[in-house]
């Protein structure tokens, strides 16, 4: 059983399109995250939800909108895609908001905007 | 800010011990130090975590000096499959975005 699963794994789309990435975790964790990893492997937090409530919203264009229908799911919708949005997006989860508990990551969604 | 600094890359040979050091001069009292490993096309994976002194598990050891301003991840007798990016993360309550940013990590390449 995959602990944190993301779909799709690859996404190739044209500029201006709208796309969504889905994430689900079966670990019973109450906190979920979206990360963006650029070509230099820099891994930066975008959003964090705790018990469906948004607790971190980093400096991300408002074209990016996360949605958490329940504790086990965190989706990311991106409007009007731009070339600079090309990256690998990772979903992660943890029990609680303490770094002490560690984070479990999904395998990533490689988004390519052409 | 508890910013971390790691070498960008390291090379080693199979069978050697590898030590990767992370500097975190502004670590806070309640911060823990956690190391993650990332293989290509996968998400980062938790390796080891510590607060002070030494921690050892089946995969690695983590050495933290008394001042906690740095930490060293030690991988004993590496193999080709240990080639990966290693991230050092310092944080306590992940309600803070700065503590959730991993940086660019250290690319470890193990050569035959």
PDB file of C-alpha atoms in Angstrom:
ATOM      1  CA  UNK A   1       0.000   0.000   0.000  1.00  0.00           C
ATOM      2  CA  UNK A   2       1.352   3.395  -0.990  1.00  0.00           C
ATOM      3  CA  UNK A   3       1.402   5.723   2.029  1.00  0.00           C
ATOM      4  CA  UNK A   4       1.230   9.023   0.109  1.00  0.00           C
ATOM      5  CA  UNK A   5       0.059   8.767  -3.476  1.00  0.00           C
ATOM      6  CA  UNK A   6      -0.089  11.503  -6.082  1.00  0.00           C
ATOM      7  CA  UNK A   7      -1.708  11.553  -9.477  1.00  0.00           C
ATOM      8  CA  UNK A   8      -0.733  12.031 -12.165  1.00  0.00           C
ATOM      9  CA  UNK A   9       2.964  11.180 -12.091  1.00  0.00           C
ATOM     10  CA  UNK A  10       3.634  13.145 -15.263  1.00  0.00           C
ATOM     11  CA  UNK A  11       1.727  16.095 -16.643  1.00  0.00           C
ATOM     12  CA  UNK A  12       2.553  17.868 -19.892  1.00  0.00           C
ATOM     13  CA  UNK A  13       0.351  20.791 -20.812  1.00  0.00           C
ATOM     14  CA  UNK A  14       0.305  24.018 -22.741  1.00  0.00           C
ATOM     15  CA  UNK A  15       0.643  27.508 -21.357  1.00  0.00           C
ATOM     16  CA  UNK A  16      -2.626  29.006 -20.238  1.00  0.00           C
ATOM     17  CA  UNK A  17      -4.273  25.698 -19.377  1.00  0.00           C
ATOM     18  CA  UNK A  18      -5.715  24.793 -15.968  1.00  0.00           C
ATOM     19  CA  UNK A  19      -4.659  21.539 -14.308  1.00  0.00           C
ATOM     20  CA  UNK A  20      -5.046  19.685 -11.021  1.00  0.00           C
ATOM     21  CA  UNK A  21      -2.830  17.333  -9.056  1.00  0.00           C
ATOM     22  CA  UNK A  22      -4.355  15.017  -6.499  1.00  0.00           C
ATOM     23  CA  UNK A  23      -2.834  13.654  -3.301  1.00  0.00           C
ATOM     24  CA  UNK A  24      -4.062  11.066  -0.853  1.00  0.00           C
ATOM     25  CA  UNK A  25      -2.468   9.626   2.277  1.00  0.00           C
ATOM     26  CA  UNK A  26      -3.512   6.494   4.150  1.00  0.00           C
ATOM     27  CA  UNK A  27      -1.302   7.028   7.193  1.00  0.00           C
ATOM     28  CA  UNK A  28      -3.944   8.687   9.343  1.00  0.00           C
ATOM     29  CA  UNK A  29      -1.846  11.866   9.437  1.00  0.00           C
ATOM     30  CA  UNK A  30      -3.564  15.156  10.137  1.00  0.00           C
ATOM     31  CA  UNK A  31      -1.181  17.515   8.328  1.00  0.00           C
ATOM     32  CA  UNK A  32      -0.484  17.629   4.597  1.00  0.00           C
ATOM     33  CA  UNK A  33       1.828  19.718   2.455  1.00  0.00           C
ATOM     34  CA  UNK A  34       2.606  20.735  -1.092  1.00  0.00           C
ATOM     35  CA  UNK A  35       6.226  21.261  -2.061  1.00  0.00           C
ATOM     36  CA  UNK A  36       7.800  22.487  -5.282  1.00  0.00           C
ATOM     37  CA  UNK A  37      11.196  21.200  -6.397  1.00  0.00           C
ATOM     38  CA  UNK A  38      13.039  23.142  -9.067  1.00  0.00           C
ATOM     39  CA  UNK A  39      15.725  21.948 -11.457  1.00  0.00           C
ATOM     40  CA  UNK A  40      18.449  22.628  -8.872  1.00  0.00           C
ATOM     41  CA  UNK A  41      16.778  20.276  -6.392  1.00  0.00           C
ATOM     42  CA  UNK A  42      15.724  23.148  -4.161  1.00  0.00           C
ATOM     43  CA  UNK A  43      12.685  21.897  -2.251  1.00  0.00           C
ATOM     44  CA  UNK A  44      10.384  24.688  -1.117  1.00  0.00           C
ATOM     45  CA  UNK A  45       7.162  24.581   0.883  1.00  0.00           C
ATOM     46  CA  UNK A  46       4.093  26.000  -0.842  1.00  0.00           C
ATOM     47  CA  UNK A  47       1.124  25.118   1.378  1.00  0.00           C
ATOM     48  CA  UNK A  48       0.353  23.247   4.558  1.00  0.00           C
ATOM     49  CA  UNK A  49      -2.980  22.035   5.891  1.00  0.00           C
ATOM     50  CA  UNK A  50      -3.698  20.776   9.381  1.00  0.00           C
ATOM     51  CA  UNK A  51      -7.058  19.059   9.884  1.00  0.00           C
ATOM     52  CA  UNK A  52      -8.305  20.603   6.636  1.00  0.00           C
ATOM     53  CA  UNK A  53      -7.323  24.094   7.763  1.00  0.00           C
ATOM     54  CA  UNK A  54      -4.745  26.091   5.816  1.00  0.00           C
ATOM     55  CA  UNK A  55      -1.832  26.927   8.142  1.00  0.00           C
ATOM     56  CA  UNK A  56       0.932  27.851   5.727  1.00  0.00           C
ATOM     57  CA  UNK A  57       0.493  29.748   2.491  1.00  0.00           C
ATOM     58  CA  UNK A  58       3.873  30.753   1.172  1.00  0.00           C
ATOM     59  CA  UNK A  59       4.560  33.393  -1.452  1.00  0.00           C
ATOM     60  CA  UNK A  60       2.860  31.496  -4.217  1.00  0.00           C
ATOM     61  CA  UNK A  61       0.916  33.095  -7.088  1.00  0.00           C
ATOM     62  CA  UNK A  62      -2.815  32.982  -6.471  1.00  0.00           C
ATOM     63  CA  UNK A  63      -3.107  30.892  -9.635  1.00  0.00           C
ATOM     64  CA  UNK A  64      -2.257  28.034  -7.262  1.00  0.00           C
ATOM     65  CA  UNK A  65      -5.189  26.972  -5.104  1.00  0.00           C
ATOM     66  CA  UNK A  66      -5.006  24.041  -2.706  1.00  0.00           C
ATOM     67  CA  UNK A  67      -8.107  22.240  -1.492  1.00  0.00           C
ATOM     68  CA  UNK A  68      -8.415  19.751   1.322  1.00  0.00           C
ATOM     69  CA  UNK A  69     -11.814  18.004   1.299  1.00  0.00           C
ATOM     70  CA  UNK A  70     -10.783  15.859   4.254  1.00  0.00           C
ATOM     71  CA  UNK A  71      -7.687  15.036   6.310  1.00  0.00           C
ATOM     72  CA  UNK A  72      -6.582  12.335   3.903  1.00  0.00           C
ATOM     73  CA  UNK A  73      -6.678  14.416   0.733  1.00  0.00           C
ATOM     74  CA  UNK A  74      -4.952  17.563  -0.457  1.00  0.00           C
ATOM     75  CA  UNK A  75      -5.348  18.636  -4.060  1.00  0.00           C
ATOM     76  CA  UNK A  76      -3.579  21.382  -5.956  1.00  0.00           C
ATOM     77  CA  UNK A  77      -5.270  23.285  -8.751  1.00  0.00           C
ATOM     78  CA  UNK A  78      -3.248  25.547 -11.012  1.00  0.00           C
ATOM     79  CA  UNK A  79      -4.859  28.117 -13.280  1.00  0.00           C
ATOM     80  CA  UNK A  80      -3.368  29.764 -16.356  1.00  0.00           C
ATOM     81  CA  UNK A  81      -0.206  27.689 -16.346  1.00  0.00           C
ATOM     82  CA  UNK A  82       3.064  29.438 -17.169  1.00  0.00           C
ATOM     83  CA  UNK A  83       6.427  28.116 -18.358  1.00  0.00           C
ATOM     84  CA  UNK A  84       7.930  28.882 -14.943  1.00  0.00           C
ATOM     85  CA  UNK A  85       5.506  26.496 -13.275  1.00  0.00           C
ATOM     86  CA  UNK A  86       7.422  23.581 -14.747  1.00  0.00           C
ATOM     87  CA  UNK A  87       8.822  21.636 -11.791  1.00  0.00           C
ATOM     88  CA  UNK A  88       8.257  18.543  -9.711  1.00  0.00           C
ATOM     89  CA  UNK A  89       5.487  18.936  -7.157  1.00  0.00           C
ATOM     90  CA  UNK A  90       5.558  16.776  -4.050  1.00  0.00           C
ATOM     91  CA  UNK A  91       2.788  16.079  -1.606  1.00  0.00           C
ATOM     92  CA  UNK A  92       3.756  15.131   1.944  1.00  0.00           C
ATOM     93  CA  UNK A  93       2.084  14.377   5.241  1.00  0.00           C
ATOM     94  CA  UNK A  94       2.956  14.268   8.924  1.00  0.00           C
ATOM     95  CA  UNK A  95       1.281  13.523  12.210  1.00  0.00           C
ATOM     96  CA  UNK A  96       0.930  16.895  13.847  1.00  0.00           C
ATOM     97  CA  UNK A  97       2.752  20.057  12.891  1.00  0.00           C
ATOM     98  CA  UNK A  98       5.997  19.269  14.653  1.00  0.00           C
ATOM     99  CA  UNK A  99       9.112  18.593  12.596  1.00  0.00           C
ATOM    100  CA  UNK A 100       9.829  16.001  15.262  1.00  0.00           C
ATOM    101  CA  UNK A 101       7.438  13.578  13.630  1.00  0.00           C
ATOM    102  CA  UNK A 102       9.054  13.635  10.213  1.00  0.00           C
ATOM    103  CA  UNK A 103       7.404  13.938   6.846  1.00  0.00           C
ATOM    104  CA  UNK A 104       6.294  11.215   4.443  1.00  0.00           C
ATOM    105  CA  UNK A 105       6.480  12.232   0.797  1.00  0.00           C
ATOM    106  CA  UNK A 106       4.724  11.044  -2.308  1.00  0.00           C
ATOM    107  CA  UNK A 107       6.720  10.194  -5.416  1.00  0.00           C
ATOM    108  CA  UNK A 108       6.046  13.511  -7.084  1.00  0.00           C
ATOM    109  CA  UNK A 109       4.272  14.926 -10.131  1.00  0.00           C
ATOM    110  CA  UNK A 110       6.532  16.198 -12.895  1.00  0.00           C
ATOM    111  CA  UNK A 111       4.753  19.131 -14.500  1.00  0.00           C
ATOM    112  CA  UNK A 112       6.019  20.375 -17.850  1.00  0.00           C
ATOM    113  CA  UNK A 113       4.461  23.470 -19.346  1.00  0.00           C
ATOM    114  CA  UNK A 114       5.145  23.966 -23.056  1.00  0.00           C
TER     115      UNK A 114
ATOM    116  CA  UNK B   1      16.590  32.016  10.805  1.00  0.00           C
ATOM    117  CA  UNK B   2      17.653  28.414  11.163  1.00  0.00           C
ATOM    118  CA  UNK B   3      19.114  28.333   7.671  1.00  0.00           C
ATOM    119  CA  UNK B   4      21.152  25.278   6.760  1.00  0.00           C
ATOM    120  CA  UNK B   5      24.287  25.065   4.645  1.00  0.00           C
ATOM    121  CA  UNK B   6      25.506  21.835   3.077  1.00  0.00           C
ATOM    122  CA  UNK B   7      28.089  20.998   0.417  1.00  0.00           C
ATOM    123  CA  UNK B   8      26.521  20.881  -3.022  1.00  0.00           C
ATOM    124  CA  UNK B   9      28.083  17.571  -3.947  1.00  0.00           C
ATOM    125  CA  UNK B  10      30.370  14.792  -2.733  1.00  0.00           C
ATOM    126  CA  UNK B  11      31.925  11.761  -4.374  1.00  0.00           C
ATOM    127  CA  UNK B  12      32.891   8.536  -2.644  1.00  0.00           C
ATOM    128  CA  UNK B  13      33.816   4.962  -3.480  1.00  0.00           C
ATOM    129  CA  UNK B  14      31.978   1.826  -2.560  1.00  0.00           C
ATOM    130  CA  UNK B  15      32.824   0.523   0.882  1.00  0.00           C
ATOM    131  CA  UNK B  16      33.951   3.869   2.266  1.00  0.00           C
ATOM    132  CA  UNK B  17      32.409   5.783   5.128  1.00  0.00           C
ATOM    133  CA  UNK B  18      30.824   9.063   4.062  1.00  0.00           C
ATOM    134  CA  UNK B  19      30.296  12.051   6.323  1.00  0.00           C
ATOM    135  CA  UNK B  20      28.083  14.929   5.228  1.00  0.00           C
ATOM    136  CA  UNK B  21      28.103  18.013   7.407  1.00  0.00           C
ATOM    137  CA  UNK B  22      25.331  20.553   7.717  1.00  0.00           C
ATOM    138  CA  UNK B  23      25.794  23.976   9.315  1.00  0.00           C
ATOM    139  CA  UNK B  24      22.896  25.548  11.175  1.00  0.00           C
ATOM    140  CA  UNK B  25      24.335  28.412  13.202  1.00  0.00           C
ATOM    141  CA  UNK B  26      20.974  29.869  14.210  1.00  0.00           C
ATOM    142  CA  UNK B  27      19.356  26.686  15.450  1.00  0.00           C
ATOM    143  CA  UNK B  28      16.678  27.335  18.078  1.00  0.00           C
ATOM    144  CA  UNK B  29      16.405  25.600  21.425  1.00  0.00           C
ATOM    145  CA  UNK B  30      13.403  23.516  20.424  1.00  0.00           C
ATOM    146  CA  UNK B  31      14.658  22.623  16.932  1.00  0.00           C
ATOM    147  CA  UNK B  32      15.379  19.052  15.906  1.00  0.00           C
ATOM    148  CA  UNK B  33      17.777  18.051  13.148  1.00  0.00           C
ATOM    149  CA  UNK B  34      16.452  15.653  10.552  1.00  0.00           C
ATOM    150  CA  UNK B  35      18.108  14.138   7.503  1.00  0.00           C
ATOM    151  CA  UNK B  36      16.301  12.973   4.412  1.00  0.00           C
ATOM    152  CA  UNK B  37      17.442  10.977   1.397  1.00  0.00           C
ATOM    153  CA  UNK B  38      16.046  11.467  -2.105  1.00  0.00           C
ATOM    154  CA  UNK B  39      16.537   9.130  -5.041  1.00  0.00           C
ATOM    155  CA  UNK B  40      15.783  10.262  -8.600  1.00  0.00           C
ATOM    156  CA  UNK B  41      12.070  10.331  -9.395  1.00  0.00           C
ATOM    157  CA  UNK B  42      11.131   9.790  -5.752  1.00  0.00           C
ATOM    158  CA  UNK B  43      10.174  11.971  -2.833  1.00  0.00           C
ATOM    159  CA  UNK B  44      12.561  12.538   0.092  1.00  0.00           C
ATOM    160  CA  UNK B  45      12.664   9.746   2.656  1.00  0.00           C
ATOM    161  CA  UNK B  46      13.305  10.165   6.386  1.00  0.00           C
ATOM    162  CA  UNK B  47      16.697   8.731   7.408  1.00  0.00           C
ATOM    163  CA  UNK B  48      17.488   9.884  10.931  1.00  0.00           C
ATOM    164  CA  UNK B  49      16.664  12.557  13.472  1.00  0.00           C
ATOM    165  CA  UNK B  50      18.384  13.882  16.557  1.00  0.00           C
ATOM    166  CA  UNK B  51      18.477  16.680  19.082  1.00  0.00           C
ATOM    167  CA  UNK B  52      21.945  16.397  20.589  1.00  0.00           C
ATOM    168  CA  UNK B  53      24.957  14.046  20.907  1.00  0.00           C
ATOM    169  CA  UNK B  54      24.791  10.922  18.782  1.00  0.00           C
ATOM    170  CA  UNK B  55      21.953   8.935  17.279  1.00  0.00           C
ATOM    171  CA  UNK B  56      22.368   5.678  15.396  1.00  0.00           C
ATOM    172  CA  UNK B  57      19.932   3.509  13.494  1.00  0.00           C
ATOM    173  CA  UNK B  58      20.255   0.679  10.991  1.00  0.00           C
ATOM    174  CA  UNK B  59      20.963   3.110   8.150  1.00  0.00           C
ATOM    175  CA  UNK B  60      23.141   5.921   9.495  1.00  0.00           C
ATOM    176  CA  UNK B  61      24.553   7.798  12.449  1.00  0.00           C
ATOM    177  CA  UNK B  62      24.005  11.422  13.298  1.00  0.00           C
ATOM    178  CA  UNK B  63      26.591  13.366  15.264  1.00  0.00           C
ATOM    179  CA  UNK B  64      25.612  16.642  16.890  1.00  0.00           C
ATOM    180  CA  UNK B  65      28.171  18.653  18.876  1.00  0.00           C
ATOM    181  CA  UNK B  66      27.294  20.313  22.151  1.00  0.00           C
ATOM    182  CA  UNK B  67      26.676  23.738  20.593  1.00  0.00           C
ATOM    183  CA  UNK B  68      24.316  22.151  18.011  1.00  0.00           C
ATOM    184  CA  UNK B  69      25.458  24.611  15.341  1.00  0.00           C
ATOM    185  CA  UNK B  70      26.260  21.789  12.968  1.00  0.00           C
ATOM    186  CA  UNK B  71      25.500  18.134  12.460  1.00  0.00           C
ATOM    187  CA  UNK B  72      27.145  15.307  10.557  1.00  0.00           C
ATOM    188  CA  UNK B  73      25.368  12.477   8.823  1.00  0.00           C
ATOM    189  CA  UNK B  74      27.576   9.399   8.680  1.00  0.00           C
ATOM    190  CA  UNK B  75      26.881   6.576   6.225  1.00  0.00           C
ATOM    191  CA  UNK B  76      28.992   3.491   6.929  1.00  0.00           C
ATOM    192  CA  UNK B  77      30.390   1.527   3.995  1.00  0.00           C
ATOM    193  CA  UNK B  78      28.364   3.102   1.212  1.00  0.00           C
ATOM    194  CA  UNK B  79      27.229   1.193  -1.846  1.00  0.00           C
ATOM    195  CA  UNK B  80      26.219   2.349  -5.327  1.00  0.00           C
ATOM    196  CA  UNK B  81      22.589   2.413  -4.171  1.00  0.00           C
ATOM    197  CA  UNK B  82      23.405   5.164  -1.671  1.00  0.00           C
ATOM    198  CA  UNK B  83      23.824   7.604  -4.565  1.00  0.00           C
ATOM    199  CA  UNK B  84      21.169  10.205  -3.800  1.00  0.00           C
ATOM    200  CA  UNK B  85      20.570  13.753  -2.633  1.00  0.00           C
ATOM    201  CA  UNK B  86      20.762  14.199   1.146  1.00  0.00           C
ATOM    202  CA  UNK B  87      18.906  17.022   2.856  1.00  0.00           C
ATOM    203  CA  UNK B  88      19.420  18.431   6.312  1.00  0.00           C
ATOM    204  CA  UNK B  89      16.299  19.987   7.838  1.00  0.00           C
ATOM    205  CA  UNK B  90      16.229  21.932  11.084  1.00  0.00           C
ATOM    206  CA  UNK B  91      12.936  22.695  12.736  1.00  0.00           C
ATOM    207  CA  UNK B  92      10.547  22.366  15.601  1.00  0.00           C
ATOM    208  CA  UNK B  93       6.955  23.388  15.064  1.00  0.00           C
ATOM    209  CA  UNK B  94       6.264  23.110  11.351  1.00  0.00           C
ATOM    210  CA  UNK B  95       3.751  25.924  11.600  1.00  0.00           C
ATOM    211  CA  UNK B  96       6.692  27.982  10.367  1.00  0.00           C
ATOM    212  CA  UNK B  97       7.382  27.924   6.627  1.00  0.00           C
ATOM    213  CA  UNK B  98      11.076  28.620   7.034  1.00  0.00           C
ATOM    214  CA  UNK B  99      11.479  25.366   8.889  1.00  0.00           C
ATOM    215  CA  UNK B 100       9.853  23.409   6.111  1.00  0.00           C
ATOM    216  CA  UNK B 101      12.137  24.507   3.307  1.00  0.00           C
ATOM    217  CA  UNK B 102      14.731  21.873   2.568  1.00  0.00           C
ATOM    218  CA  UNK B 103      17.276  23.802   0.573  1.00  0.00           C
ATOM    219  CA  UNK B 104      19.185  22.168  -2.285  1.00  0.00           C
ATOM    220  CA  UNK B 105      20.807  19.292  -0.403  1.00  0.00           C
ATOM    221  CA  UNK B 106      24.050  17.410  -1.052  1.00  0.00           C
ATOM    222  CA  UNK B 107      24.346  15.188  -4.104  1.00  0.00           C
ATOM    223  CA  UNK B 108      26.289  12.111  -3.046  1.00  0.00           C
ATOM    224  CA  UNK B 109      27.696  10.029  -5.881  1.00  0.00           C
ATOM    225  CA  UNK B 110      29.115   6.619  -4.994  1.00  0.00           C
ATOM    226  CA  UNK B 111      31.582   5.314  -7.547  1.00  0.00           C
ATOM    227  CA  UNK B 112      32.525   1.663  -8.126  1.00  0.00           C
TER     228      UNK B 112
END
